[in-house]
Structure formats: structure tokens, C-alpha cells
Short mmCIF file of C-alpha atoms in Angstrom, two decimals:
data_model
loop_
_atom_site.label_atom_id
_atom_site.label_comp_id
_atom_site.label_asym_id
_atom_site.label_seq_id
_atom_site.Cartn_x
_atom_site.Cartn_y
_atom_site.Cartn_z
CA UNK A 4 -0.12 -0.13 -0.28
CA UNK A 5 1.45 3.20 -1.22
CA UNK A 6 0.68 6.82 0.84
CA UNK A 7 -1.97 8.74 -1.40
CA UNK A 8 -0.57 12.07 -3.25
CA UNK A 9 -2.47 15.10 -2.02
CA UNK A 10 -3.00 18.54 -3.47
CA UNK A 11 -1.01 21.91 -2.04
CA UNK A 12 -4.01 22.66 -0.88
CA UNK A 13 -5.05 19.35 1.59
CA UNK A 14 -8.24 18.86 0.84
CA UNK A 15 -9.03 17.42 -3.00
CA UNK A 16 -6.76 14.98 -4.15
CA UNK A 17 -5.22 15.93 -7.53
CA UNK A 18 -7.57 14.71 -10.71
CA UNK A 19 -10.77 14.49 -8.54
CA UNK A 20 -13.40 17.39 -8.11
CA UNK A 21 -14.85 18.52 -5.64
CA UNK A 22 -18.25 16.56 -6.31
CA UNK A 23 -16.62 13.54 -6.70
CA UNK A 24 -15.21 13.63 -3.33
CA UNK A 25 -18.51 14.03 -1.66
CA UNK A 26 -20.17 11.55 -4.08
CA UNK A 27 -16.97 8.98 -2.52
CA UNK A 28 -17.57 10.15 0.96
CA UNK A 29 -21.23 9.69 0.39
CA UNK A 30 -21.13 6.17 -0.96
CA UNK A 31 -18.93 4.97 1.82
CA UNK A 32 -21.34 5.66 4.49
CA UNK A 33 -23.77 4.44 2.78
CA UNK A 34 -22.56 1.59 2.19
CA UNK A 35 -22.35 0.01 5.47
CA UNK A 36 -22.89 1.06 9.26
CA UNK A 37 -19.76 1.05 12.24
CA UNK A 38 -19.00 2.07 15.22
CA UNK A 39 -15.55 3.59 16.05
CA UNK A 40 -13.38 4.80 19.33
CA UNK A 41 -12.19 7.32 16.31
CA UNK A 42 -12.10 11.23 16.73
CA UNK A 43 -13.57 13.54 13.83
CA UNK A 44 -9.69 14.22 13.21
CA UNK A 45 -8.43 10.80 13.34
CA UNK A 46 -11.43 9.49 11.04
CA UNK A 47 -10.12 11.77 8.11
CA UNK A 48 -6.71 10.81 8.16
CA UNK A 49 -8.05 7.15 8.05
CA UNK A 50 -10.42 8.02 4.79
CA UNK A 51 -6.53 9.45 3.58
CA UNK A 52 -5.09 6.31 3.49
CA UNK A 53 -7.90 4.31 1.74
CA UNK A 54 -8.87 2.63 5.28
CA UNK A 55 -12.42 2.02 6.02
CA UNK A 56 -13.31 1.79 9.57
CA UNK A 57 -15.67 -1.78 10.24
CA UNK A 58 -16.35 -1.59 13.74
CA UNK A 59 -15.12 -1.42 17.32
CA UNK A 60 -13.07 -4.16 18.91
CA UNK A 61 -12.17 -5.63 22.02
CA UNK A 62 -10.46 -7.75 23.71
CA UNK A 63 -10.49 -8.45 27.89
CA UNK A 64 -9.13 -11.04 30.23
CA UNK A 65 -8.88 -11.33 34.00
CA UNK A 66 -5.85 -13.35 35.78
CA UNK A 67 -5.17 -13.80 39.62
CA UNK A 68 -1.21 -13.77 39.73
CA UNK A 69 -0.80 -15.10 43.31
CA UNK A 70 -3.01 -17.98 45.34
CA UNK A 71 -6.12 -15.94 47.09
CA UNK A 72 -5.19 -14.47 50.64
CA UNK A 73 -0.79 -15.32 49.95
CA UNK A 74 1.42 -12.79 50.90
CA UNK A 75 2.44 -10.57 47.74
CA UNK A 76 6.15 -10.94 48.75
CA UNK A 77 6.12 -14.87 49.24
CA UNK A 78 7.28 -14.98 45.10
CA UNK A 79 10.70 -13.53 46.03
CA UNK A 80 13.30 -16.17 44.65
CA UNK A 81 11.06 -19.26 44.73
CA UNK A 82 10.79 -20.80 41.15
CA UNK A 83 13.40 -18.54 39.59
CA UNK A 84 15.04 -18.68 36.34
CA UNK A 85 15.48 -15.01 35.69
CA UNK A 86 18.19 -12.65 37.57
CA UNK A 87 18.95 -13.37 41.33
CA UNK A 88 21.85 -11.11 43.22
CA UNK A 89 21.95 -11.63 47.13
CA UNK A 90 23.08 -8.64 49.11
CA UNK A 91 24.50 -9.20 52.86
CA UNK A 92 25.32 -7.58 55.75
CA UNK A 93 28.78 -6.00 56.70
CA UNK A 94 28.02 -5.61 60.17
CA UNK A 95 28.71 -9.28 61.05
CA UNK A 96 25.95 -11.35 63.59
CA UNK A 97 23.90 -8.74 65.48
CA UNK A 98 20.79 -10.04 66.59
CA UNK A 99 17.96 -12.45 65.23
CA UNK A 100 15.86 -9.50 64.09
CA UNK A 101 18.78 -7.26 62.12
CA UNK A 102 18.74 -7.88 58.36
CA UNK A 103 22.02 -10.14 57.85
CA UNK A 104 21.43 -10.12 54.18
CA UNK A 105 18.74 -9.47 51.54
CA UNK A 106 18.84 -10.26 47.58
CA UNK A 107 16.88 -8.86 44.25
CA UNK A 108 15.31 -11.22 42.56
CA UNK A 109 13.08 -11.48 39.26
CA UNK A 110 9.60 -12.31 39.42
CA UNK A 111 9.27 -14.34 37.12
CA UNK A 112 5.48 -15.97 38.33
CA UNK A 113 4.08 -12.34 38.12
CA UNK A 114 6.28 -11.42 34.30
CA UNK A 115 4.68 -15.25 32.86
CA UNK A 116 0.93 -13.99 34.56
CA UNK A 117 0.84 -10.85 32.89
CA UNK A 118 2.17 -11.69 29.76
CA UNK A 119 -0.52 -14.92 29.54
CA UNK A 120 -3.42 -11.89 30.51
CA UNK A 121 -2.41 -9.44 27.74
CA UNK A 122 -1.93 -12.01 25.10
CA UNK A 123 -5.09 -13.28 25.52
CA UNK A 124 -6.91 -9.97 25.46
CA UNK A 125 -4.76 -8.93 22.32
CA UNK A 126 -5.80 -11.96 20.65
CA UNK A 127 -9.51 -12.19 21.09
CA UNK A 128 -9.55 -8.24 20.01
CA UNK A 129 -8.00 -9.44 16.72
CA UNK A 130 -10.13 -12.72 16.62
CA UNK A 131 -12.92 -9.87 16.37
CA UNK A 132 -11.25 -8.13 13.49
CA UNK A 133 -10.78 -10.73 11.93
CA UNK A 134 -14.49 -11.82 11.85
CA UNK A 135 -15.60 -8.45 10.79
CA UNK A 136 -13.55 -8.51 7.83
CA UNK A 137 -11.27 -6.08 8.90
CA UNK A 138 -7.00 -6.00 7.22
CA UNK A 139 -5.71 -4.24 10.44
CA UNK A 140 -6.84 -2.64 14.30
CA UNK A 141 -5.58 1.29 14.82
CA UNK A 142 -5.67 3.11 17.88
CA UNK A 143 -5.39 0.56 20.01
CA UNK A 144 -5.88 1.26 23.69
CA UNK A 145 -4.49 -1.35 26.76
CA UNK A 146 -5.95 -0.81 30.30
CA UNK A 147 -4.52 -2.97 32.99
CA UNK A 148 -5.14 -2.15 36.25
CA UNK A 149 -5.16 -4.38 40.15
CA UNK A 150 -9.05 -5.41 40.71
CA UNK A 151 -8.29 -6.41 44.10
CA UNK A 152 -5.85 -6.56 46.51
CA UNK A 153 -5.03 -10.32 45.82
CA UNK A 154 -2.82 -9.88 42.85
CA UNK A 155 -5.90 -9.91 40.25
CA UNK A 156 -5.54 -7.71 37.50
CA UNK A 157 -7.65 -6.96 34.12
CA UNK A 158 -6.74 -6.67 30.49
CA UNK A 159 -8.86 -4.69 28.37
CA UNK A 160 -7.88 -3.38 24.95
CA UNK A 161 -9.32 -1.49 22.24
CA UNK A 162 -9.32 -0.89 18.89
CA UNK A 163 -10.96 0.48 15.46
CA UNK A 164 -10.08 -2.25 12.87
CA UNK A 165 -10.09 -1.16 9.72
CA UNK A 166 -10.22 -2.53 5.89
CA UNK A 167 -7.91 -1.44 3.18
CA UNK A 168 -9.70 -0.19 -0.12
CA UNK A 169 -8.42 -2.31 -3.01
CA UNK A 170 -6.88 -5.16 -1.14
CA UNK A 171 -9.19 -8.45 -1.01
CA UNK A 172 -7.21 -10.14 2.12
CA UNK A 173 -3.74 -10.38 4.23
CA UNK A 174 -1.54 -12.79 5.46
CA UNK A 175 -2.49 -11.74 8.84
CA UNK A 176 -3.96 -8.64 10.28
CA UNK A 177 -1.77 -5.46 11.83
CA UNK A 178 -2.47 -3.74 14.34
CA UNK A 179 -0.92 -0.06 16.34
CA UNK A 180 -1.45 2.13 18.71
CA UNK A 181 -1.10 4.97 15.98
CA UNK A 182 -3.72 6.87 14.53
CA UNK A 183 -5.01 9.70 12.86
CA UNK A 184 -1.75 12.42 11.10
CA UNK A 185 0.40 10.07 13.30
CA UNK A 186 -0.38 6.97 11.88
CA UNK A 187 -0.45 9.07 8.36
CA UNK A 188 2.83 10.53 8.67
CA UNK A 189 4.35 7.47 9.37
CA UNK A 190 3.58 5.18 6.36
CA UNK A 191 4.43 8.61 3.92
CA UNK A 192 7.41 7.57 5.82
CA UNK A 193 7.46 4.21 4.22
CA UNK A 194 6.87 2.36 7.15
CA UNK A 195 4.15 -0.12 8.09
CA UNK A 196 2.63 -0.78 11.26
CA UNK A 197 3.21 -5.03 11.82
CA UNK A 198 1.52 -5.57 15.51
CA UNK A 199 1.71 -3.56 18.86
CA UNK A 200 4.59 -5.10 21.20
CA UNK A 201 4.12 -5.23 25.10
CA UNK A 202 5.83 -6.66 27.68
CA UNK A 203 6.39 -6.23 31.45
CA UNK A 204 9.04 -6.70 33.75
CA UNK A 205 9.42 -6.97 37.80
CA UNK A 206 12.32 -6.67 40.03
CA UNK A 207 11.43 -7.30 43.46
CA UNK A 208 13.85 -6.46 46.69
CA UNK A 209 14.24 -7.66 50.02
CA UNK A 210 16.38 -5.37 51.94
CA UNK A 211 18.89 -6.31 53.82
CA UNK A 212 20.03 -3.94 56.13
CA UNK A 213 21.34 -0.87 54.88
CA UNK A 214 18.63 -0.32 52.78
CA UNK A 215 16.01 -0.51 55.32
CA UNK A 216 17.57 1.73 57.54
CA UNK A 217 18.20 4.62 54.22
CA UNK A 218 14.97 3.39 53.03
CA UNK A 219 13.28 3.89 56.45
CA UNK A 220 15.33 7.21 56.66
CA UNK A 221 17.55 6.24 59.80
CA UNK A 222 20.99 6.18 58.47
CA UNK A 223 21.73 10.03 59.18
CA UNK A 224 21.11 9.59 62.60
CA UNK A 225 23.88 8.47 65.10
CA UNK A 226 22.76 4.85 67.58
CA UNK A 227 20.38 4.47 65.02
CA UNK A 228 21.47 0.64 63.42
CA UNK A 229 22.06 -1.96 66.40
CA UNK A 230 25.10 -3.27 66.61
CA UNK A 231 27.23 0.06 65.50
CA UNK A 232 30.12 -1.86 63.58
CA UNK A 233 30.74 -1.04 60.18
CA UNK A 234 33.30 -2.79 57.79
CA UNK A 235 36.65 -4.29 59.27
CA UNK A 236 35.11 -3.33 62.81
CA UNK A 237 34.69 0.51 62.74
CA UNK A 238 31.32 1.40 63.94
CA UNK A 239 29.34 4.58 65.28
CA UNK A 240 26.59 5.70 67.99
CA UNK A 241 25.16 8.56 69.05
CA UNK A 242 23.76 10.16 72.79
CA UNK A 243 22.35 7.91 74.93
CA UNK A 244 23.41 4.41 72.87
CA UNK A 245 26.93 6.40 71.81
CA UNK A 246 28.85 4.02 74.30
CA UNK A 247 26.82 0.67 73.18
CA UNK A 248 27.29 1.34 70.03
CA UNK A 249 31.21 2.35 69.74
CA UNK A 250 31.93 -0.73 72.21
CA UNK A 251 30.33 -3.26 69.95
CA UNK A 252 32.42 -1.48 66.95
CA UNK A 253 35.16 -1.56 68.83
CA UNK A 254 34.79 -5.60 69.64
CA UNK A 255 33.34 -5.89 66.33
CA UNK A 256 36.89 -5.15 64.86
CA UNK A 257 39.13 -6.54 67.56
CA UNK A 258 40.31 -3.21 69.00
CA UNK A 259 40.08 -1.40 72.47
CA UNK A 260 36.87 0.60 71.81
CA UNK A 261 35.82 3.19 74.63
CA UNK A 262 32.64 5.51 75.45
CA UNK A 263 32.51 8.94 73.70
CA UNK A 264 30.60 11.84 74.77
CA UNK A 265 27.90 12.07 72.35
CA UNK A 266 29.26 8.97 70.58
CA UNK A 267 32.39 8.51 68.45
CA UNK A 268 33.96 6.08 65.79
CA UNK A 269 35.85 2.68 66.64
CA UNK A 270 38.47 1.60 64.97
CA UNK A 271 40.66 -1.41 65.20
CA UNK A 272 42.99 -0.80 68.59
CA UNK A 273 41.72 3.09 68.62
CA UNK A 274 40.22 5.32 71.05
CA UNK A 275 36.81 7.39 70.48
CA UNK A 276 36.32 10.64 69.74
CA UNK A 277 33.61 11.92 71.77
CA UNK A 278 31.37 14.48 70.15
CA UNK A 279 32.99 14.41 66.55
CA UNK A 280 31.37 11.58 64.79
CA UNK A 281 32.06 7.70 64.32
CA UNK A 282 34.71 6.38 61.12
CA UNK A 283 32.19 5.73 58.23
CA UNK A 284 33.84 4.07 55.31
CA UNK A 285 37.32 5.22 55.32
CA UNK A 286 36.41 8.24 58.00
CA UNK A 287 33.58 9.79 57.21
CA UNK A 288 31.35 10.98 59.94
CA UNK A 289 27.95 10.38 60.69
CA UNK A 290 27.64 10.08 64.45
CA UNK A 291 28.44 13.55 65.30
CA UNK A 292 25.92 14.69 63.09
CA UNK A 293 28.16 15.50 59.84
CA UNK A 294 25.68 14.00 57.57
CA UNK A 295 26.33 12.21 54.22
CA UNK A 296 24.07 11.35 51.10
CA UNK A 297 24.71 7.88 50.06
CA UNK A 298 22.96 5.95 46.86
CA UNK A 299 20.86 3.29 48.05
CA UNK A 300 22.22 0.79 45.48
CA UNK A 301 20.39 -2.06 45.67
CA UNK A 302 17.02 -0.24 44.78
CA UNK A 303 18.71 1.62 42.05
CA UNK A 304 20.09 -2.04 40.20
CA UNK A 305 16.25 -2.95 40.51
CA UNK A 306 14.97 0.00 38.52
CA UNK A 307 17.93 -0.76 36.36
CA UNK A 308 17.46 -4.44 35.57
CA UNK A 309 14.42 -4.39 35.56
CA UNK A 310 14.85 -1.43 32.46
CA UNK A 311 17.24 -3.99 30.72
CA UNK A 312 15.05 -6.97 31.19
CA UNK A 313 12.11 -5.21 29.38
CA UNK A 314 14.25 -4.46 26.70
CA UNK A 315 15.76 -7.29 25.82
CA UNK A 316 12.43 -8.61 25.80
CA UNK A 317 11.08 -5.88 23.55
CA UNK A 318 13.66 -6.87 21.41
CA UNK A 319 13.43 -10.19 20.82
CA UNK A 320 9.77 -10.05 19.89
CA UNK A 321 10.48 -7.24 17.60
CA UNK A 322 12.61 -10.21 15.31
CA UNK A 323 14.69 -7.38 13.65
CA UNK A 324 11.83 -4.82 12.69
CA UNK A 325 11.97 -1.22 14.62
CA UNK A 326 9.95 -0.37 17.44
CA UNK A 327 7.96 3.48 16.89
CA UNK A 328 6.35 5.43 19.89
CA UNK A 329 8.53 3.65 22.62
CA UNK A 330 6.79 4.19 25.90
CA UNK A 331 8.21 2.88 29.66
CA UNK A 332 6.85 3.27 32.97
CA UNK A 333 8.34 1.86 35.89
CA UNK A 334 6.64 2.10 39.29
CA UNK A 335 6.96 0.82 42.63
CA UNK A 336 4.64 -1.42 44.82
CA UNK A 337 6.50 -1.00 48.03
CA UNK A 338 5.98 -3.03 50.98
CA UNK A 339 8.19 -2.91 54.72
CA UNK A 340 11.20 -2.31 55.92
CA UNK A 341 12.46 -1.71 52.31
CA UNK A 342 10.96 -3.98 50.95
CA UNK A 343 9.36 -3.66 47.29
CA UNK A 344 8.99 -4.20 43.98
CA UNK A 345 9.84 -2.75 40.82
CA UNK A 346 7.47 -2.98 37.82
CA UNK A 347 8.98 -1.91 34.65
CA UNK A 348 5.96 -1.54 31.54
CA UNK A 349 7.35 -1.20 27.63
CA UNK A 350 5.31 -0.90 24.96
CA UNK A 351 5.27 0.86 21.19
CA UNK A 352 4.40 -0.53 17.36
CA UNK A 353 6.39 -2.51 15.73
CA UNK A 354 6.67 -1.09 12.02
CA UNK A 355 8.75 -2.31 9.08
CA UNK A 356 10.00 -0.25 5.96
CA UNK A 357 7.84 -1.42 3.00
CA UNK A 358 9.26 1.60 0.38
CA UNK A 359 12.03 4.21 0.49
CA UNK A 360 10.51 7.30 0.51
CA UNK A 361 12.47 10.95 -0.54
CA UNK A 362 12.71 12.52 2.92
CA UNK A 363 10.30 15.91 2.92
CA UNK A 364 12.51 18.69 2.58
CA UNK A 365 12.79 20.67 5.68
CA UNK A 366 9.73 23.31 6.85
CA UNK A 367 10.51 26.65 5.95
CA UNK A 368 9.59 29.61 8.23
CA UNK A 369 6.62 32.34 7.29
CA UNK A 370 6.04 35.53 8.55
CA UNK A 371 2.26 36.56 8.03
CA UNK A 372 1.24 40.15 6.92
CA UNK A 373 -2.11 41.35 8.29
CA UNK A 374 -2.97 44.60 7.56
#
């Protein structure tokens, strides 16, 4: 299918009169009734591409991701064949309640369930289009949302089925999120939509001690993390807890830690510096009120990994074609003590070049003249 040529005024195609165009439109409207979610502008662009709306189509699916009443966090690392990395506490043993380790794990169960739900809704929409004799679906809209708090999600895809004038049949109907002038410009550039593509990746974050402390705002205050010892026995303590934190830090490092006035750092074989702050990763003070910004590396890695996995899966779906109109959204479902689930949704239209088109001339500025 090649793009239609247009006259300089953008209204009547070359070689056709206004009466012919009016008769053509009247014939189309009288031939059959149809439903559509296209706007007037999008409908006009649809006719410009020799596409006739056939009807409004949709597909729906409801999926349950987890067992009824089970914890959303119980799937961390279970039956997992995807990404996994463990984060270990640098303090050693402190107490039974202390988070001595944590991990980032890909939640493959949720990913598979999402893909199944989306694919089912999409296939039902395309089946409706095929039954109506359509060649494709334009203006696809995907609405995915949680219905209740037990992992139940609903998938609802809608669009307008269209038929291309002068084409008897196609091997497989196409689909695209595009409609209106965006679709016109795509085809004018020599690309044809193949299908909509979408993928979801999820990384579960089970926070270890440092992540939990930073997320809950406890890392900027002395003595807030039990044990105080960090990295080779250096520790910190502050206020009434300064002595305990410092002594534990000194013991963990094998040194002679002593109580300071408001808490002090303890390194192996060193004494405290009351009121000046503790040693932290090479000497930056925390205990005496000297606060340093810290990146929460475990959460940063979770976000980056989720996006990377989504990009790799989309590339596999494209199979050498091009992704147009990519849209990525990253959200976090937060739990207690720094736990969270990072969800990355990536979607767009898979397009394929069908013709080499001469590039359009760059626009020229025009200055309007008024009396």
C-alpha cells in the first residue's frame, strides 16, 4: 500500500473534483454502518489512507497472579529462573531481628501471568477484527489495572478495526497504537505497522539492613542501627546509645573501643573521639551529626535491571523490525522495611519499512502579514 498523493491545498486529491470527493464519501457512509472510537480528525486521516472503519473491537482477560490470601512478597526467589543477586550485611551477627542479608530477584511468576493475560486480551481483540473482515486494528488502547488486593488484574484492549480499499486479503491483520496524522506520517515515511508489542518485567527487592535503614531515614542519625560496627570493625554511636554502639563496633573490629561523650567511631586499636562522629567507610563522620548523602545501591540496581530486561524482551519480539512510539513506565509497589516490587512496562508499535521514500523538505518559516 502506497501513501496517497495530496494536492497543494490539502483538501482534494489531484485529478478529482469536489463533487467526486463528496460522492465518494457519501458512498462510503451509505455502504454500511460501523462503530469506532476515532475522533473526527482521526477518521479523516483514516480515509486519506484508503482505510475504511469496520467496527469497534475489544478483548478482555482477568488474571490472578498469586494464591488467594497469600503474601505478595512470598514469591521472592521461589521457582525463580531469572535474575537474582544477594546483598550481604557488612556488620556480622548483631541480633536475630537484624537483616543480615537481602536480595533482588526477578519475579518470573508475575511476569508470565502478565504476559498470558495481555496476550489473551490482545488475541481476542484481533479475533473480533478478523471475524469482521478487517485488515488491521488502529488506535489500540491497553488498560491494565489491579481489581482487588489479592493479585487479580484485568486486561482490556480496544481499537478500531479497518479495511484497506482495493485489498482482498492480508496474511495477518496488523495492529498499531497509532491513529490519525501520526499514522499518516508513518506510512508517508515508508513504514507500515506490523503489530503492537508490550512486555513487563518485575524485580522484587528484599531489603538488607543498610537498604532498610536508608529507606526508613535511619542512616543519618547516630546509634539508630543496632551494632554500630561497619566494615572492618569501624562503628558509630550517638546520644545515650553512643557508648553501646561504639563498644560493639570496637569489639567487632578487635580493637579497644571506649565510650565517647556523644558517641564516637571505633576502629581496630583506636579510641573514641567524643562528639566528633564515627568512622564510616574510610572516615566520613556520621555519629556527630555530619550527614553524607548515600546512594541506595540495591534499589538502584533493581530499577536498572527491570528496564534492561524489558528492553531485551522487546528486542526479541521485534525480530529485526523497528520499535516506533516506545513508551516506558516504571512503578514501585512498596512494602515494609524497605521491601518493594519494581515493575517496568514497555510498549510500542512494531513497524517495518515497505518503501524507500524521499525525505521531505525541511519546513520553512513563514511570516504572516496583516493589515
